[in-house]
Amino acid sequence: MKTKCILGLNEVNAILDAAQREAERNHWNITVSIVDDSGELLGLRRLDGASPMTAKISAQKARTAAFSHKETQFFEEMINNGRTAFLSAPLEGLLEGGVPVVIDGQVIGAVGVSGVKADQDAQVAKAAVAALA
């Protein structure tokens, strides 16, 4: 029987705290969402000043990263490079800012960030994931 790591409450809080520190250090108003490997929401933190729509977008980015086992930047670049047919895929959150959480080679969840420029969202998400290293 296989065993797998999971994101528990301590890990979720560590990720949320790391994302908040990175965003506040840069004066960015963002929302960060964390999902498990099935895309179910485990945690969400919307910083003061973040637009309400960032809550939905960050969760969608996290789900897409969890389902695909890829950073969502992959999909945004694919679409921007002409593969517009991919827009009809049954996924949401195809914008940069979703990053899988990988432990021992297994995706155990993902982080999604929304609120600033795409590369800045990704910067916060990667800083958050790094909190588990």
PDB file of C-alpha atoms in Angstrom:
ATOM      1  CA  MET A   1       0.000   0.000   0.000  1.00  0.00           C
ATOM      2  CA  LYS A   2       1.296   3.454  -0.901  1.00  0.00           C
ATOM      3  CA  THR A   3       1.417   6.310   1.546  1.00  0.00           C
ATOM      4  CA  LYS A   4       1.425  10.003   0.745  1.00  0.00           C
ATOM      5  CA  CYS A   5       2.112  13.280   2.418  1.00  0.00           C
ATOM      6  CA  ILE A   6      -0.738  15.708   2.929  1.00  0.00           C
ATOM      7  CA  LEU A   7      -1.013  19.374   3.715  1.00  0.00           C
ATOM      8  CA  GLY A   8      -2.122  19.643   7.333  1.00  0.00           C
ATOM      9  CA  LEU A   9      -3.210  22.753   9.185  1.00  0.00           C
ATOM     10  CA  ASN A  10       0.366  23.564  10.252  1.00  0.00           C
ATOM     11  CA  GLU A  11       1.595  23.434   6.655  1.00  0.00           C
ATOM     12  CA  VAL A  12      -1.362  25.459   5.368  1.00  0.00           C
ATOM     13  CA  ASN A  13      -0.719  28.162   7.959  1.00  0.00           C
ATOM     14  CA  ALA A  14       3.021  28.187   7.162  1.00  0.00           C
ATOM     15  CA  ILE A  15       2.242  28.660   3.462  1.00  0.00           C
ATOM     16  CA  LEU A  16      -0.294  31.413   4.136  1.00  0.00           C
ATOM     17  CA  ASP A  17       2.113  33.202   6.480  1.00  0.00           C
ATOM     18  CA  ALA A  18       4.995  33.000   3.976  1.00  0.00           C
ATOM     19  CA  ALA A  19       2.790  34.360   1.189  1.00  0.00           C
ATOM     20  CA  GLN A  20       1.635  37.213   3.383  1.00  0.00           C
ATOM     21  CA  ARG A  21       5.217  38.092   4.367  1.00  0.00           C
ATOM     22  CA  GLU A  22       6.333  38.156   0.721  1.00  0.00           C
ATOM     23  CA  ALA A  23       3.354  40.268  -0.329  1.00  0.00           C
ATOM     24  CA  GLU A  24       3.711  42.730   2.558  1.00  0.00           C
ATOM     25  CA  ARG A  25       7.453  43.038   1.970  1.00  0.00           C
ATOM     26  CA  ASN A  26       6.604  44.234  -1.550  1.00  0.00           C
ATOM     27  CA  HIS A  27       3.489  46.237  -0.571  1.00  0.00           C
ATOM     28  CA  TRP A  28       1.212  44.008  -2.690  1.00  0.00           C
ATOM     29  CA  ASN A  29      -2.487  43.469  -1.953  1.00  0.00           C
ATOM     30  CA  ILE A  30      -3.094  39.841  -2.877  1.00  0.00           C
ATOM     31  CA  THR A  31      -5.167  36.819  -2.065  1.00  0.00           C
ATOM     32  CA  VAL A  32      -3.517  33.436  -1.626  1.00  0.00           C
ATOM     33  CA  SER A  33      -5.375  30.121  -1.837  1.00  0.00           C
ATOM     34  CA  ILE A  34      -4.158  26.646  -0.951  1.00  0.00           C
ATOM     35  CA  VAL A  35      -5.742  23.439  -2.214  1.00  0.00           C
ATOM     36  CA  ASP A  36      -5.068  19.757  -1.653  1.00  0.00           C
ATOM     37  CA  ASP A  37      -4.129  17.359  -4.447  1.00  0.00           C
ATOM     38  CA  SER A  38      -7.791  16.997  -5.478  1.00  0.00           C
ATOM     39  CA  GLY A  39      -8.230  20.766  -5.791  1.00  0.00           C
ATOM     40  CA  GLU A  40     -10.293  21.199  -2.626  1.00  0.00           C
ATOM     41  CA  LEU A  41      -9.697  24.466  -0.807  1.00  0.00           C
ATOM     42  CA  LEU A  42      -7.723  24.153   2.424  1.00  0.00           C
ATOM     43  CA  GLY A  43      -6.999  27.793   3.118  1.00  0.00           C
ATOM     44  CA  LEU A  44      -7.476  31.295   1.772  1.00  0.00           C
ATOM     45  CA  ARG A  45      -6.146  34.626   2.959  1.00  0.00           C
ATOM     46  CA  ARG A  46      -7.181  37.915   1.366  1.00  0.00           C
ATOM     47  CA  LEU A  47      -4.963  40.768   2.457  1.00  0.00           C
ATOM     48  CA  ASP A  48      -6.416  44.183   3.196  1.00  0.00           C
ATOM     49  CA  GLY A  49      -6.928  46.085  -0.032  1.00  0.00           C
ATOM     50  CA  ALA A  50      -7.085  43.022  -2.295  1.00  0.00           C
ATOM     51  CA  SER A  51      -9.968  43.039  -4.734  1.00  0.00           C
ATOM     52  CA  PRO A  52     -12.802  40.607  -3.922  1.00  0.00           C
ATOM     53  CA  MET A  53     -12.371  38.882  -7.295  1.00  0.00           C
ATOM     54  CA  THR A  54      -8.833  37.826  -6.314  1.00  0.00           C
ATOM     55  CA  ALA A  55     -10.308  35.235  -3.966  1.00  0.00           C
ATOM     56  CA  LYS A  56     -11.935  33.334  -6.808  1.00  0.00           C
ATOM     57  CA  ILE A  57      -9.037  33.767  -9.217  1.00  0.00           C
ATOM     58  CA  SER A  58      -6.410  32.593  -6.713  1.00  0.00           C
ATOM     59  CA  ALA A  59      -8.447  29.469  -5.910  1.00  0.00           C
ATOM     60  CA  GLN A  60      -8.851  28.702  -9.629  1.00  0.00           C
ATOM     61  CA  LYS A  61      -5.110  29.059 -10.200  1.00  0.00           C
ATOM     62  CA  ALA A  62      -4.388  26.728  -7.290  1.00  0.00           C
ATOM     63  CA  ARG A  63      -6.868  24.107  -8.554  1.00  0.00           C
ATOM     64  CA  THR A  64      -5.415  24.176 -12.049  1.00  0.00           C
ATOM     65  CA  ALA A  65      -1.870  23.751 -10.689  1.00  0.00           C
ATOM     66  CA  ALA A  66      -3.002  20.844  -8.495  1.00  0.00           C
ATOM     67  CA  PHE A  67      -4.898  19.053 -11.289  1.00  0.00           C
ATOM     68  CA  SER A  68      -2.228  19.532 -13.922  1.00  0.00           C
ATOM     69  CA  HIS A  69       0.870  19.104 -11.742  1.00  0.00           C
ATOM     70  CA  LYS A  70       2.231  22.169 -13.580  1.00  0.00           C
ATOM     71  CA  GLU A  71       2.697  25.835 -12.834  1.00  0.00           C
ATOM     72  CA  THR A  72      -0.150  27.763 -14.429  1.00  0.00           C
ATOM     73  CA  GLN A  73       2.414  29.896 -16.251  1.00  0.00           C
ATOM     74  CA  PHE A  74       2.692  26.912 -18.637  1.00  0.00           C
ATOM     75  CA  PHE A  75      -0.914  27.360 -19.759  1.00  0.00           C
ATOM     76  CA  GLU A  76      -0.754  31.131 -20.039  1.00  0.00           C
ATOM     77  CA  GLU A  77       2.354  30.885 -22.222  1.00  0.00           C
ATOM     78  CA  MET A  78       0.797  28.156 -24.373  1.00  0.00           C
ATOM     79  CA  ILE A  79      -2.270  30.301 -25.025  1.00  0.00           C
ATOM     80  CA  ASN A  80      -0.234  33.468 -25.594  1.00  0.00           C
ATOM     81  CA  ASN A  81       1.917  31.565 -28.101  1.00  0.00           C
ATOM     82  CA  GLY A  82      -1.088  30.790 -30.276  1.00  0.00           C
ATOM     83  CA  ARG A  83      -2.673  27.646 -28.846  1.00  0.00           C
ATOM     84  CA  THR A  84      -5.941  29.503 -28.227  1.00  0.00           C
ATOM     85  CA  ALA A  85      -7.971  26.303 -28.633  1.00  0.00           C
ATOM     86  CA  PHE A  86      -6.811  25.444 -25.110  1.00  0.00           C
ATOM     87  CA  LEU A  87      -9.169  28.132 -23.827  1.00  0.00           C
ATOM     88  CA  SER A  88     -11.973  25.609 -24.388  1.00  0.00           C
ATOM     89  CA  ALA A  89     -10.385  23.130 -21.925  1.00  0.00           C
ATOM     90  CA  PRO A  90     -12.555  22.513 -18.855  1.00  0.00           C
ATOM     91  CA  LEU A  91     -10.161  24.426 -16.600  1.00  0.00           C
ATOM     92  CA  GLU A  92     -10.213  27.851 -15.026  1.00  0.00           C
ATOM     93  CA  GLY A  93      -7.248  29.734 -13.652  1.00  0.00           C
ATOM     94  CA  LEU A  94      -5.027  29.494 -16.716  1.00  0.00           C
ATOM     95  CA  LEU A  95      -3.069  32.586 -15.696  1.00  0.00           C
ATOM     96  CA  GLU A  96       0.391  32.673 -14.122  1.00  0.00           C
ATOM     97  CA  GLY A  97       0.389  32.491 -10.324  1.00  0.00           C
ATOM     98  CA  GLY A  98      -0.502  28.868  -9.567  1.00  0.00           C
ATOM     99  CA  VAL A  99       2.292  26.609  -8.280  1.00  0.00           C
ATOM    100  CA  PRO A 100       2.089  22.927  -7.278  1.00  0.00           C
ATOM    101  CA  VAL A 101       3.354  21.807  -3.881  1.00  0.00           C
ATOM    102  CA  VAL A 102       5.652  18.844  -4.520  1.00  0.00           C
ATOM    103  CA  ILE A 103       7.020  16.654  -1.728  1.00  0.00           C
ATOM    104  CA  ASP A 104       9.156  13.606  -2.511  1.00  0.00           C
ATOM    105  CA  GLY A 105       8.176  13.856  -6.167  1.00  0.00           C
ATOM    106  CA  GLN A 106       4.434  13.827  -5.440  1.00  0.00           C
ATOM    107  CA  VAL A 107       2.057  16.750  -5.895  1.00  0.00           C
ATOM    108  CA  ILE A 108       0.224  17.109  -2.590  1.00  0.00           C
ATOM    109  CA  GLY A 109      -1.518  20.384  -3.336  1.00  0.00           C
ATOM    110  CA  ALA A 110      -0.992  23.795  -4.847  1.00  0.00           C
ATOM    111  CA  VAL A 111      -0.874  27.503  -4.114  1.00  0.00           C
ATOM    112  CA  GLY A 112      -2.595  30.183  -6.167  1.00  0.00           C
ATOM    113  CA  VAL A 113      -2.050  33.919  -5.867  1.00  0.00           C
ATOM    114  CA  SER A 114      -3.932  36.811  -7.451  1.00  0.00           C
ATOM    115  CA  GLY A 115      -3.816  40.570  -7.067  1.00  0.00           C
ATOM    116  CA  VAL A 116      -0.734  41.937  -8.788  1.00  0.00           C
ATOM    117  CA  LYS A 117       1.099  41.376 -12.080  1.00  0.00           C
ATOM    118  CA  ALA A 118       1.370  37.781 -13.243  1.00  0.00           C
ATOM    119  CA  ASP A 119       5.066  37.391 -12.451  1.00  0.00           C
ATOM    120  CA  GLN A 120       4.509  38.982  -9.029  1.00  0.00           C
ATOM    121  CA  ASP A 121       1.659  36.556  -8.281  1.00  0.00           C
ATOM    122  CA  ALA A 122       4.042  33.727  -9.187  1.00  0.00           C
ATOM    123  CA  GLN A 123       6.789  35.221  -7.015  1.00  0.00           C
ATOM    124  CA  VAL A 124       4.488  35.182  -3.986  1.00  0.00           C
ATOM    125  CA  ALA A 125       3.275  31.642  -4.742  1.00  0.00           C
ATOM    126  CA  LYS A 126       6.823  30.318  -5.062  1.00  0.00           C
ATOM    127  CA  ALA A 127       7.881  32.040  -1.830  1.00  0.00           C
ATOM    128  CA  ALA A 128       4.898  30.438  -0.117  1.00  0.00           C
ATOM    129  CA  VAL A 129       5.727  26.943  -1.397  1.00  0.00           C
ATOM    130  CA  ALA A 130       9.359  27.431  -0.340  1.00  0.00           C
ATOM    131  CA  ALA A 131       8.154  27.718   3.266  1.00  0.00           C
ATOM    132  CA  LEU A 132       7.823  23.930   3.308  1.00  0.00           C
ATOM    133  CA  ALA A 133      11.427  23.306   2.231  1.00  0.00           C
TER     134      ALA A 133
END
